[in-house]
PDB file of C-alpha atoms in Angstrom:
ATOM      1  CA  MET A 397      23.643  -4.641  39.726  1.00 70.00           C
ATOM      2  CA  LYS A 398      20.909  -2.526  41.482  1.00 77.00           C
ATOM      3  CA  HIS A 399      18.361  -1.072  39.386  1.00 79.00           C
ATOM      4  CA  ILE A 400      18.941   2.471  40.619  1.00 80.00           C
ATOM      5  CA  CYS A 401      19.491   5.479  38.578  1.00 81.00           C
ATOM      6  CA  ARG A 402      23.041   5.788  39.749  1.00 81.00           C
ATOM      7  CA  ASN A 403      23.765   2.544  37.552  1.00 84.00           C
ATOM      8  CA  CYS A 404      21.396   3.436  34.735  1.00 87.00           C
ATOM      9  CA  HIS A 405      22.789   4.695  31.507  1.00 89.00           C
ATOM     10  CA  PHE A 406      20.110   7.201  31.294  1.00 89.00           C
ATOM     11  CA  LEU A 407      21.223   9.328  34.073  1.00 87.00           C
ATOM     12  CA  ALA A 408      22.104  12.464  32.793  1.00 88.00           C
ATOM     13  CA  LYS A 409      23.036  15.882  33.481  1.00 87.00           C
ATOM     14  CA  GLU A 410      21.709  19.024  31.459  1.00 87.00           C
ATOM     15  CA  TYR A 411      22.708  22.507  31.102  1.00 86.00           C
ATOM     16  CA  ARG A 412      20.377  25.269  29.737  1.00 82.00           C
ATOM     17  CA  GLU A 413      21.977  28.028  27.612  1.00 84.00           C
ATOM     18  CA  GLU A 414      20.806  31.527  28.874  1.00 82.00           C
ATOM     19  CA  ARG A 415      20.524  33.584  25.830  1.00 85.00           C
ATOM     20  CA  THR A 416      18.890  30.712  23.541  1.00 87.00           C
ATOM     21  CA  GLY A 417      17.611  28.437  26.265  1.00 81.00           C
ATOM     22  CA  ARG A 418      19.005  25.420  24.482  1.00 88.00           C
ATOM     23  CA  ALA A 419      19.390  22.488  26.560  1.00 85.00           C
ATOM     24  CA  LEU A 420      22.718  20.572  26.591  1.00 87.00           C
ATOM     25  CA  THR A 421      22.379  16.818  28.073  1.00 88.00           C
ATOM     26  CA  PHE A 422      25.576  14.991  29.013  1.00 87.00           C
ATOM     27  CA  SER A 423      25.769  11.447  30.518  1.00 86.00           C
ATOM     28  CA  LEU A 424      27.452  11.305  34.092  1.00 85.00           C
ATOM     29  CA  SER A 425      31.021   9.812  33.867  1.00 83.00           C
ATOM     30  CA  GLN A 426      32.180   6.695  35.704  1.00 85.00           C
ATOM     31  CA  LYS A 427      33.872   9.015  38.319  1.00 82.00           C
ATOM     32  CA  GLU A 428      30.803  11.365  38.557  1.00 82.00           C
ATOM     33  CA  ARG A 429      28.547   8.201  39.569  1.00 79.00           C
ATOM     34  CA  ASN A 430      30.840   6.593  41.761  1.00 78.00           C
ATOM     35  CA  HIS A 431      31.715   9.792  43.644  1.00 71.00           C
ATOM     36  CA  GLY A 432      27.901  10.367  43.612  1.00 59.00           C
ATOM     37  CA  LYS A 433      27.055   7.723  45.895  1.00 62.00           C
ATOM     38  CA  LEU A 434      28.539  10.048  48.720  1.00 55.00           C
ATOM     39  CA  ASN A 435      27.904  13.454  47.601  1.00 58.00           C
ATOM     40  CA  PRO A 436      26.298  14.167  44.514  1.00 51.00           C
ATOM     41  CA  GLY A 437      26.137  17.856  45.029  1.00 53.00           C
ATOM     42  CA  GLU A 438      29.831  18.172  45.240  1.00 59.00           C
ATOM     43  CA  ILE A 439      31.083  16.633  42.070  1.00 57.00           C
ATOM     44  CA  ILE A 440      28.174  17.678  39.960  1.00 67.00           C
ATOM     45  CA  LYS A 441      28.124  21.423  39.492  1.00 70.00           C
ATOM     46  CA  GLU A 442      24.945  23.439  40.236  1.00 69.00           C
ATOM     47  CA  HIS A 443      24.665  24.643  37.133  1.00 75.00           C
ATOM     48  CA  TYR A 444      23.742  21.389  35.907  1.00 80.00           C
ATOM     49  CA  ALA A 445      20.271  19.741  36.359  1.00 81.00           C
ATOM     50  CA  LEU A 446      20.095  16.125  36.950  1.00 83.00           C
ATOM     51  CA  LYS A 447      17.477  13.679  35.034  1.00 85.00           C
ATOM     52  CA  CYS A 448      16.637  10.947  33.341  1.00 87.00           C
ATOM     53  CA  HIS A 449      17.169  10.860  29.417  1.00 89.00           C
ATOM     54  CA  MET A 450      14.380   8.986  28.996  1.00 89.00           C
ATOM     55  CA  GLY A 451      11.681  11.441  30.849  1.00 85.00           C
ATOM     56  CA  VAL A 452      10.908   9.597  34.023  1.00 84.00           C
ATOM     57  CA  TRP A 453      11.983  12.391  36.023  1.00 81.00           C
ATOM     58  CA  ASP A 454      13.733  15.549  36.109  1.00 80.00           C
ATOM     59  CA  GLU A 455      15.190  17.630  38.712  1.00 77.00           C
ATOM     60  CA  GLY A 456      14.675  20.840  37.005  1.00 67.00           C
ATOM     61  CA  VAL A 457      16.344  23.761  39.019  1.00 57.00           C
ATOM     62  CA  ALA A 458      19.207  22.135  40.869  1.00 52.00           C
ATOM     63  CA  GLY A 459      18.054  20.721  44.224  1.00 58.00           C
ATOM     64  CA  SER A 460      20.012  20.470  47.413  1.00 63.00           C
ATOM     65  CA  PRO A 461      22.482  17.579  47.601  1.00 61.00           C
ATOM     66  CA  ALA A 462      20.175  15.824  49.810  1.00 66.00           C
ATOM     67  CA  GLU A 463      17.488  16.050  47.364  1.00 68.00           C
ATOM     68  CA  ARG A 464      19.903  15.157  44.538  1.00 65.00           C
ATOM     69  CA  ASN A 465      21.080  11.884  46.417  1.00 67.00           C
ATOM     70  CA  GLU A 466      17.826  10.844  47.184  1.00 68.00           C
ATOM     71  CA  LYS A 467      16.838  10.957  43.479  1.00 68.00           C
ATOM     72  CA  VAL A 468      19.629   9.238  42.063  1.00 69.00           C
ATOM     73  CA  ASN A 469      19.806   6.451  44.569  1.00 68.00           C
ATOM     74  CA  LEU A 470      16.060   5.685  44.700  1.00 64.00           C
ATOM     75  CA  ILE A 471      15.419   1.858  44.259  1.00 59.00           C
ATOM     76  CA  ASN A 472      11.746   1.435  43.953  1.00 62.00           C
ATOM     77  CA  ARG A 473      11.526   2.775  40.072  1.00 66.00           C
ATOM     78  CA  LYS A 474      11.681  -1.005  38.633  1.00 66.00           C
ATOM     79  CA  SER A 475       8.381  -1.001  37.452  1.00 71.00           C
ATOM     80  CA  SER A 476       7.954   2.467  35.987  1.00 77.00           C
ATOM     81  CA  CYS A 477      11.404   3.191  34.511  1.00 83.00           C
ATOM     82  CA  PHE A 478      13.988   2.110  31.487  1.00 87.00           C
ATOM     83  CA  PHE A 479      16.886   1.107  33.220  1.00 86.00           C
ATOM     84  CA  PHE A 480      19.607   0.230  31.205  1.00 87.00           C
ATOM     85  CA  PRO A 481      23.268  -0.433  32.615  1.00 88.00           C
ATOM     86  CA  TYR A 482      25.668   2.113  32.409  1.00 89.00           C
ATOM     87  CA  ASN A 483      28.399   1.537  29.301  1.00 88.00           C
ATOM     88  CA  SER A 484      30.748   4.608  29.100  1.00 85.00           C
ATOM     89  CA  SER A 485      31.313   4.324  25.259  1.00 86.00           C
ATOM     90  CA  MET A 486      27.888   4.129  24.512  1.00 91.00           C
ATOM     91  CA  LEU A 487      25.672   6.847  23.077  1.00 92.00           C
ATOM     92  CA  PHE A 488      22.079   7.540  24.433  1.00 91.00           C
ATOM     93  CA  ASP A 489      20.218   6.727  21.228  1.00 92.00           C
ATOM     94  CA  ALA A 490      22.167   3.109  21.092  1.00 94.00           C
ATOM     95  CA  ALA A 491      21.112   2.510  24.739  1.00 92.00           C
ATOM     96  CA  ARG A 492      17.560   3.598  23.947  1.00 92.00           C
ATOM     97  CA  GLU A 493      17.294   0.957  21.295  1.00 95.00           C
ATOM     98  CA  LEU A 494      19.104  -1.915  23.442  1.00 93.00           C
ATOM     99  CA  GLU A 495      16.568  -0.970  26.321  1.00 90.00           C
ATOM    100  CA  ARG A 496      13.757  -1.347  24.008  1.00 93.00           C
ATOM    101  CA  ARG A 497      14.955  -4.826  22.391  1.00 95.00           C
ATOM    102  CA  THR A 498      15.395  -5.869  25.939  1.00 91.00           C
ATOM    103  CA  ALA A 499      12.004  -5.175  27.046  1.00 89.00           C
ATOM    104  CA  GLU A 500      10.581  -6.667  23.980  1.00 94.00           C
ATOM    105  CA  TYR A 501      12.478  -9.794  24.548  1.00 94.00           C
ATOM    106  CA  GLN A 502      11.365  -9.887  28.468  1.00 90.00           C
ATOM    107  CA  GLN A 503       7.706  -9.671  27.086  1.00 93.00           C
ATOM    108  CA  LEU A 504       7.980 -12.236  24.438  1.00 95.00           C
ATOM    109  CA  ARG A 505       9.578 -14.790  27.292  1.00 95.00           C
ATOM    110  CA  LYS A 506       6.785 -13.766  29.364  1.00 93.00           C
ATOM    111  CA  SER A 507       4.095 -14.577  26.563  1.00 95.00           C
ATOM    112  CA  ASN A 508       5.746 -17.899  25.898  1.00 95.00           C
ATOM    113  CA  PHE A 509       5.518 -18.921  29.265  1.00 96.00           C
ATOM    114  CA  TYR A 510       2.145 -18.278  29.422  1.00 95.00           C
ATOM    115  CA  THR A 511       1.546 -20.124  26.098  1.00 96.00           C
ATOM    116  CA  ARG A 512       3.427 -22.854  27.515  1.00 96.00           C
ATOM    117  CA  ILE A 513       1.660 -23.109  30.524  1.00 96.00           C
ATOM    118  CA  GLY A 514      -1.843 -23.073  28.533  1.00 96.00           C
ATOM    119  CA  LEU A 515      -0.437 -25.770  26.424  1.00 96.00           C
ATOM    120  CA  TRP A 516       0.337 -28.233  29.322  1.00 97.00           C
ATOM    121  CA  VAL A 517      -3.171 -27.545  30.733  1.00 97.00           C
ATOM    122  CA  ALA A 518      -4.850 -28.350  27.252  1.00 97.00           C
ATOM    123  CA  SER A 519      -2.929 -31.474  26.957  1.00 97.00           C
ATOM    124  CA  GLY A 520      -3.624 -32.760  30.424  1.00 96.00           C
ATOM    125  CA  ALA A 521      -7.558 -31.838  30.069  1.00 96.00           C
ATOM    126  CA  LEU A 522      -6.987 -33.798  26.727  1.00 96.00           C
ATOM    127  CA  VAL A 523      -5.601 -36.955  28.434  1.00 96.00           C
ATOM    128  CA  ILE A 524      -8.218 -36.783  31.200  1.00 96.00           C
ATOM    129  CA  SER A 525     -10.754 -36.661  28.993  1.00 95.00           C
ATOM    130  CA  ALA A 526      -9.675 -39.406  26.818  1.00 94.00           C
ATOM    131  CA  LEU A 527      -9.173 -41.216  30.035  1.00 95.00           C
ATOM    132  CA  ILE A 528     -12.710 -40.899  30.967  1.00 94.00           C
ATOM    133  CA  GLU A 529     -13.908 -41.788  27.561  1.00 93.00           C
ATOM    134  CA  PHE A 530     -11.857 -45.224  28.013  1.00 92.00           C
ATOM    135  CA  LEU A 531     -13.089 -45.839  31.223  1.00 91.00           C
ATOM    136  CA  LYS A 532     -16.657 -45.219  30.067  1.00 91.00           C
ATOM    137  CA  ASN A 533     -16.305 -47.722  27.500  1.00 87.00           C
ATOM    138  CA  ILE A 534     -15.034 -50.770  29.582  1.00 80.00           C
TER     139      ILE A 534
END
């Protein structure tokens, strides 16, 4: 699965009430996501603003369909985004927690990898040092 906003659980549409200014945020349905591949302005009404629920980007006032398509299908967010695959029955809070766990697990794996490399280098140096000492004593 490509790491693009259209495939991310945090892609949302927001509506602001006129009188109170209260923001109502909704997840996009699978139908809206699939149809958004072709023409996002057609299926997502203009009174909604697209946004990342995690705050990476926000459309603000609804833009043109071309601008929406560019934001939703942008691929280069991998290092600066909270991507979590879309699951139609999951709430935003659960997805946020699972994404946090996944990120922590990935960081732990990376740390363990570097620790193992350090141990191999240290054990290799120890073997070489022991071999040099052995050859000196001969």
